[in-house]
Every structure is written in structure tokens, then in C-alpha cells.
Short mmCIF file of C-alpha atoms in Angstrom, two decimals:
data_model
loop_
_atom_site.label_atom_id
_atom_site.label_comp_id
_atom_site.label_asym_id
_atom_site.label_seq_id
_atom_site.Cartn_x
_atom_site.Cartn_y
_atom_site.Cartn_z
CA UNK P 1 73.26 -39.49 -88.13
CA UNK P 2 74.16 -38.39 -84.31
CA UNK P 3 70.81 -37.03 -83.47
CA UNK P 4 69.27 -33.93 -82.17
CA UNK P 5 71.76 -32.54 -79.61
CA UNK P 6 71.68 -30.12 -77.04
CA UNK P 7 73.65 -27.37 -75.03
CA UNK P 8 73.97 -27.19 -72.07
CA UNK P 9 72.48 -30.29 -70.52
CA UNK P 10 72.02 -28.49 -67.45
CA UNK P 11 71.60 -24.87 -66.48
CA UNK P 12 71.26 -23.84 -62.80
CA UNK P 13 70.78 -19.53 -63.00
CA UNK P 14 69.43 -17.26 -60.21
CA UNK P 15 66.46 -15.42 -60.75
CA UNK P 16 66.41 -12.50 -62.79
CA UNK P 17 69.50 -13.81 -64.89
CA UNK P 18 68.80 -14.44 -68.39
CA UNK P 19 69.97 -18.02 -70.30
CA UNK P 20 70.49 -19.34 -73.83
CA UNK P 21 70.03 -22.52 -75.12
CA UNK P 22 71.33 -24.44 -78.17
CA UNK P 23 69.40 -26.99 -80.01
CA UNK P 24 71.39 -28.92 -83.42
CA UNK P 25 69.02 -30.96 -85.20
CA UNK P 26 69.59 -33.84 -87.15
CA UNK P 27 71.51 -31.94 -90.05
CA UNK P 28 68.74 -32.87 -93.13
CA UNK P 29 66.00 -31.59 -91.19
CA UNK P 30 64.36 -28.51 -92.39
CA UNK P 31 61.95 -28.56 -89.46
CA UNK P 32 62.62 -27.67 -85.67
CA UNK P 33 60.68 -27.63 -82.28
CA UNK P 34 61.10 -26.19 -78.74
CA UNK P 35 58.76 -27.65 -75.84
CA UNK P 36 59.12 -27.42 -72.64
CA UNK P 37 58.37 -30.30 -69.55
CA UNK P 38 57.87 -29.75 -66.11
CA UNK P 39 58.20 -32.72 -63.70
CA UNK P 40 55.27 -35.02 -64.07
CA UNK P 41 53.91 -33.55 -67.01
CA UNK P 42 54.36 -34.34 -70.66
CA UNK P 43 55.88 -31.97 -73.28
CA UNK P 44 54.12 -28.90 -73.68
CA UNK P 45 54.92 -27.73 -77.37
CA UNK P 46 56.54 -23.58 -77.28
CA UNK P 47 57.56 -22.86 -80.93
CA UNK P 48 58.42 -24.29 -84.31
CA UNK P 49 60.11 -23.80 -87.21
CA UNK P 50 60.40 -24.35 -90.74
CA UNK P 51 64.10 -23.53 -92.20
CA UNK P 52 64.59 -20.13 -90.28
CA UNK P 53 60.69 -19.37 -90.13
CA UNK P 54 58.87 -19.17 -86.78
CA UNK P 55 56.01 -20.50 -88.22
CA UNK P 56 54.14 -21.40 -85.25
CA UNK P 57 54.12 -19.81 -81.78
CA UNK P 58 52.07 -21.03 -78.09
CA UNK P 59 50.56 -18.74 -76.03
CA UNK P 60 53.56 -20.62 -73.33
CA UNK P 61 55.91 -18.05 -75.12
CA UNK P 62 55.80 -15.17 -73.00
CA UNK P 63 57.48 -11.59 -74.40
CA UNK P 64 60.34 -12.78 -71.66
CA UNK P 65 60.85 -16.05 -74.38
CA UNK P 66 62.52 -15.63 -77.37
CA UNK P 67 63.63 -18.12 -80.62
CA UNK P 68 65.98 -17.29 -83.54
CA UNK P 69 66.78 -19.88 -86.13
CA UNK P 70 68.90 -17.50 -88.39
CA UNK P 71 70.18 -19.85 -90.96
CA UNK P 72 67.72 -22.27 -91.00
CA UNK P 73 70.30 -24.80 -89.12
CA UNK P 74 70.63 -24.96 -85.46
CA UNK P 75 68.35 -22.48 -83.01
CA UNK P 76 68.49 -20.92 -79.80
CA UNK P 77 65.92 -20.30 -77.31
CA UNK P 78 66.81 -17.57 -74.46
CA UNK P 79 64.79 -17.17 -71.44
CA UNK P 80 65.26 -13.19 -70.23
CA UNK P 81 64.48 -11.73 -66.36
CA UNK P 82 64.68 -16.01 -65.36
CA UNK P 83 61.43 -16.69 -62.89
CA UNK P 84 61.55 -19.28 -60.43
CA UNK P 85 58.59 -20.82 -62.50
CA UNK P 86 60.89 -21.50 -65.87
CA UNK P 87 62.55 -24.13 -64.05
CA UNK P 88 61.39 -26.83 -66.25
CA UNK P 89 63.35 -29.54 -68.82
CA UNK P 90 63.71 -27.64 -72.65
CA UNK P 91 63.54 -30.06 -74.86
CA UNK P 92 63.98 -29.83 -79.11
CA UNK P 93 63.13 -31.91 -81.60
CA UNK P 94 63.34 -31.94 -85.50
CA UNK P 95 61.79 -33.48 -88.46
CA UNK P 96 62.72 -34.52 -92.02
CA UNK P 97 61.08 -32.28 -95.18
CA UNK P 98 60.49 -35.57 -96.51
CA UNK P 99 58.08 -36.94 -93.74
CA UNK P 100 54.64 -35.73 -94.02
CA UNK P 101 53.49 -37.89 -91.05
CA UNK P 102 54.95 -35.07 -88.24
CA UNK P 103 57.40 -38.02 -86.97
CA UNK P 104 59.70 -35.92 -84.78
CA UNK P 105 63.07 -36.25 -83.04
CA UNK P 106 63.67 -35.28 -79.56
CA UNK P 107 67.17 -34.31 -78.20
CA UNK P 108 68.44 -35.20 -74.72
CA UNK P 109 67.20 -31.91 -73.68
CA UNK P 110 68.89 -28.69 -71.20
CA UNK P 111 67.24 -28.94 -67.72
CA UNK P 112 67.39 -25.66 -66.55
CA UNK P 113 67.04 -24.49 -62.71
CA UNK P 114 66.31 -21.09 -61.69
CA UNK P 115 67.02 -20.78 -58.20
CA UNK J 1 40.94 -27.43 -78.45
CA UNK J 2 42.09 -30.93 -78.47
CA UNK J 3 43.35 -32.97 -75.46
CA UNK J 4 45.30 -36.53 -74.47
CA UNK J 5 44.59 -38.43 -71.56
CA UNK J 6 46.53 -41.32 -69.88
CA UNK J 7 44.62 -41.82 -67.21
CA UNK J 8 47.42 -44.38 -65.11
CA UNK J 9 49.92 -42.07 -63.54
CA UNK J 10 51.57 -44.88 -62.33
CA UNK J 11 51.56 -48.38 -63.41
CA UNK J 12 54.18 -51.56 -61.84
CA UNK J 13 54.26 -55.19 -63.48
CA UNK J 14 56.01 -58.14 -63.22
CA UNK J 15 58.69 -59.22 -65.47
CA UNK J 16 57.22 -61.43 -67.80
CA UNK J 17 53.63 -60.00 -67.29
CA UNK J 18 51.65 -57.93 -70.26
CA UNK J 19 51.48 -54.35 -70.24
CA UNK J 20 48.46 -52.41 -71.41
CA UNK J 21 49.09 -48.49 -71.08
CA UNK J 22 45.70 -46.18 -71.71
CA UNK J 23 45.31 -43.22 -73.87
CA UNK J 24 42.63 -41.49 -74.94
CA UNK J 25 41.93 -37.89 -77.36
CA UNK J 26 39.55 -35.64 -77.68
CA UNK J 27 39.17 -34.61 -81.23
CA UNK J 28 36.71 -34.79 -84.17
CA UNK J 29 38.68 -35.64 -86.42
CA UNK J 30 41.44 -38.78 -86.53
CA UNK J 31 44.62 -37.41 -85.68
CA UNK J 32 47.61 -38.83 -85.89
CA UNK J 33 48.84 -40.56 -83.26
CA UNK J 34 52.08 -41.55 -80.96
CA UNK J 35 53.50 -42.99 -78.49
CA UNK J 36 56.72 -42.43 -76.88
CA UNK J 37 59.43 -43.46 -73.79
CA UNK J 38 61.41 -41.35 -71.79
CA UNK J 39 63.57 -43.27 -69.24
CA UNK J 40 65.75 -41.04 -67.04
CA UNK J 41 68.55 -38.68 -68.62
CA UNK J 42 67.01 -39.55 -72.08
CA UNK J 43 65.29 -37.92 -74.53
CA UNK J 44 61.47 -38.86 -76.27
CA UNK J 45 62.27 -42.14 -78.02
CA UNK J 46 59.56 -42.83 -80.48
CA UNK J 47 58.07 -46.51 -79.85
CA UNK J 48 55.01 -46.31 -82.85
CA UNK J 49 52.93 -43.80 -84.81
CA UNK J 50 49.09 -44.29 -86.02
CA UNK J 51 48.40 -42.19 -89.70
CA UNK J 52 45.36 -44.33 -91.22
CA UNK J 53 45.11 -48.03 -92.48
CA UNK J 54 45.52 -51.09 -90.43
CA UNK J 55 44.41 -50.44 -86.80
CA UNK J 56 47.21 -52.62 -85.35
CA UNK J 57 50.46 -51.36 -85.17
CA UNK J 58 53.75 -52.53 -84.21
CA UNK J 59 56.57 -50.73 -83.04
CA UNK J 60 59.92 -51.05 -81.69
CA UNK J 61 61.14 -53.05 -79.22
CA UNK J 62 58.29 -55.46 -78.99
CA UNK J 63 55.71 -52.87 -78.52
CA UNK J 64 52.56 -52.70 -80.23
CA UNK J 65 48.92 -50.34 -80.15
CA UNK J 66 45.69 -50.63 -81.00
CA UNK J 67 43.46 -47.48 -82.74
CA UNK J 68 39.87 -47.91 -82.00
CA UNK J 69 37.78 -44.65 -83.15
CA UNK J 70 34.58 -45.40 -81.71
CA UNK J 71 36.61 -45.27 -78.36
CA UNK J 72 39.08 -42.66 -79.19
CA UNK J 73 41.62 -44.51 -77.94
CA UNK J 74 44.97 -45.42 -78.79
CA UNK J 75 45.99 -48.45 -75.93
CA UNK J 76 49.87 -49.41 -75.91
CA UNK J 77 50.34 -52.93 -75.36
CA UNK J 78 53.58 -55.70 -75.14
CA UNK J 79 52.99 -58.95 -74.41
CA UNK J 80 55.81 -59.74 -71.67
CA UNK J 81 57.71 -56.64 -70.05
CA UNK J 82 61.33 -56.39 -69.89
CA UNK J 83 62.98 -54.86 -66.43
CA UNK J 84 64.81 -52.48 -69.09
CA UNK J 85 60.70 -51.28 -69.87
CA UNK J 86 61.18 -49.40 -67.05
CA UNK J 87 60.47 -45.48 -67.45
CA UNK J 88 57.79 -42.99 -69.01
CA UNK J 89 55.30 -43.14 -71.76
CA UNK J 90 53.75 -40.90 -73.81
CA UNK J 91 50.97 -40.69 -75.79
CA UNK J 92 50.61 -37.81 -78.06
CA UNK J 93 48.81 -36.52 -81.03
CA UNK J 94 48.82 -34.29 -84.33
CA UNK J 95 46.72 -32.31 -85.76
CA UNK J 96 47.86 -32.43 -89.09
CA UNK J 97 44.53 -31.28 -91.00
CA UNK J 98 44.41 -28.46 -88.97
CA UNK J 99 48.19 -27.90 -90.86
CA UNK J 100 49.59 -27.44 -87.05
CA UNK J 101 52.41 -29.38 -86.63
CA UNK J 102 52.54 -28.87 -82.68
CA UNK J 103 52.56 -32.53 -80.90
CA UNK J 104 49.74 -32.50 -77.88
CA UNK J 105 51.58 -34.81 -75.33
CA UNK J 106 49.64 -36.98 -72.46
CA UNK J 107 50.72 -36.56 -69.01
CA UNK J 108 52.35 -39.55 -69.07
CA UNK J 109 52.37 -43.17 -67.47
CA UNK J 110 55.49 -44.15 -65.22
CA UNK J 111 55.94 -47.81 -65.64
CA UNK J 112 57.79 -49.76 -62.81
CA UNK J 113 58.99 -53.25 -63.75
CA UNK J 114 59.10 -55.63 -60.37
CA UNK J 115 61.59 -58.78 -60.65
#
């Protein structure tokens, strides 16, 4: 088991550029989340998904946010038209089909800096 | 909609003292219920989780919480702190009978360990 891992760890990008990040999760887990953190703050939950289904979506995701999960495995969350305001810590996590109790597994995460 | 409070931003202890870290929810129902550390660099580490039964529960590296409903409150506790305590806790909770499975994170409490 080697965990949820994430690409890139860091991600400095100038305003108006857009950005992609890569989350793997732990590779039995059918379930996979994207929040986001700002300094000082605790997670704020974005998306989620179940296999390759966005199942669940915050009003956080603006039209300028976008997740794909296309074989149900890893996912990628891209950021387009990057606002000074998305500068924030990404973080994924991912739970087991067999856990009904919503126990979920953060990665490192991709702090991202829009400068 | 439903809400976690940690009301101690920031909290410093001796080595050696006991730790008591506050949360508090705002939901009718019981949710269920975590708590988790972030120390720099890292990702969420998951210390304990609260589903139903036995109000008491202990979690990883010498950590433990109390559920009390009539106080919606869900108190993190260890009985002597370790300088490696050091770093950020969150409490956070799931709606699961509301079949969400977004976790609603706490601002957090920054714990400072003093030799």
C-alpha cells in the first residue's frame, strides 16, 4: 500500500495560465475526493467520485474548475484562466468500497501558487 | 447546513502536560465524526473516527475523544504531549444519512509543544 499520491507537489503559474493536477489513490479504492485548503483554514471539500462518476459537486467548483476520472483509477483536476485567489493547497483523498464509515485517505497534496 | 467549530486557533503545552482540543457541530442528527493531524509538508493523518456505540474512543498514537450529544461535542484529548504532537488538528464530520459523503472540516487548532 504506498498511499494516495500526488503530482506535482508544487505548482507556481502566473495568472491567467491554466494547471493540471494528478491525484493516484490507494489502488483498491473505488472512491476519490478533491478539496481544497487555504492557509489557516481546514479542507473545504470540491468534488467526489465514485469509480469514474462525479457523483457529487460544491458550489467551490466554479465553470473555470474541472474533474475527469476516466477510468475510474487516478483523476485530474485542472484549474483554467488561474486567479490570484486559487492559490490554495489541493489536496485528494480516497476511500475503500468496503468501508461504509466515509474513513478517507488524504495525499500529500499539490500547493499551487498563482502569482 | 451543517458546521464544525474548534474554537482554539492556537493552543501551546508543555511536554508532559495533557492536551484537550475543542470541537463542536451543528447538526440534528449524529454524524460521524473525526479527527485529524496535519504537521507541515504532510498530508491529513487520521488520529480517530466516532460512528455510534461506546462514547470513548481511542486512536492512534496515544490519542483519545470523547462524544457527548447533549453538548455536540467531540473533545480530543492525550494524557501527556509529545514535542513530535506538534502541528494541526482537525475535527471534521459526515453526513452519512444525508448519503453525502463530503467531509465538513473545522478550522483547525495549531498545537505548539514547549520543552
Amino acid at each position: 500500500d504506498t498511499g494516495v499520491s500526488q503530482n506535482p507537489r508544487h505548482k507556481i503559474t502566473k495568472r491567467g495560465q491554466n494547471v493540471t493536477f494528478r491525484c493516484d489513490p490507494i489502488s483498491e479504492h473505488n472512491r476519490l475526493y478533491w478539496y481544497r485548503q487555504t492557509l489557516g483554514q481546514g479542507p473545504e471539500f470540491l468534488t467526489y467520485f465514485q469509480n469514474e462518476a462525479q457523483l457529487e459537486k460544491s458550489r467551490l467548483l466554479s465553470d473555470r474548475f474541472s474533474a475527469e476520472r476516466p477510468k475510474g483509477s487516478f483523476s485530474t483536476l485542472e484549474i483554467q484562466r488561474t486567479e490570484q485567489g486559487d492559490s490554495a493547497m489541493y489536496l485528494c483523498a480516497s476511500s475503500s468500497p468496503l468501508d461504509s464509515y466515509n474513513e478517507q485517505f488524504f495525499g500529500p497534496g499539490t500547493r499551487l501558487t498563482v502569482l | 447546513a451543517q458546521s464544525v467549530t474548534q474554537p482554539d486557533i492556537h493552543i501551546t503545552v508543555s511536554e508532559g502536560a495533557s492536551l484537550e482540543l475543542r470541537c463542536n457541530y451543528s447538526y440534528g442528527a449524529t454524524p460521524y465524526l473525526f479527527w485529524y493531524v496535519q504537521s507541515p509538508g504532510q498530508g491529513l493523518q487520521l488520529l480517530l473516527k466516532y460512528f455510534s456505540g461506546d462514547t470513548l474512543v481511542q486512536g492512534i498514537k496515544g490519542f483519545e475523544a470523547e462524544f457527548k450529544r447533549s453538548q455536540s461535542s467531540f473533545n480530543l484529548r492525550k494524557p501527556s504531549v509529545h514535542w513530535s504532537d506538534a502541528a494541526e488538528y482537525f475535527c471534521a464530520v459526515a453526513l452519512m444519512d444525508t448519503g453525502r459523503r463530503a467531509l465538513t472540516f473545522g478550522s483547525g487548532t495549531r498545537l505548539q509543544v514547549q520543552p
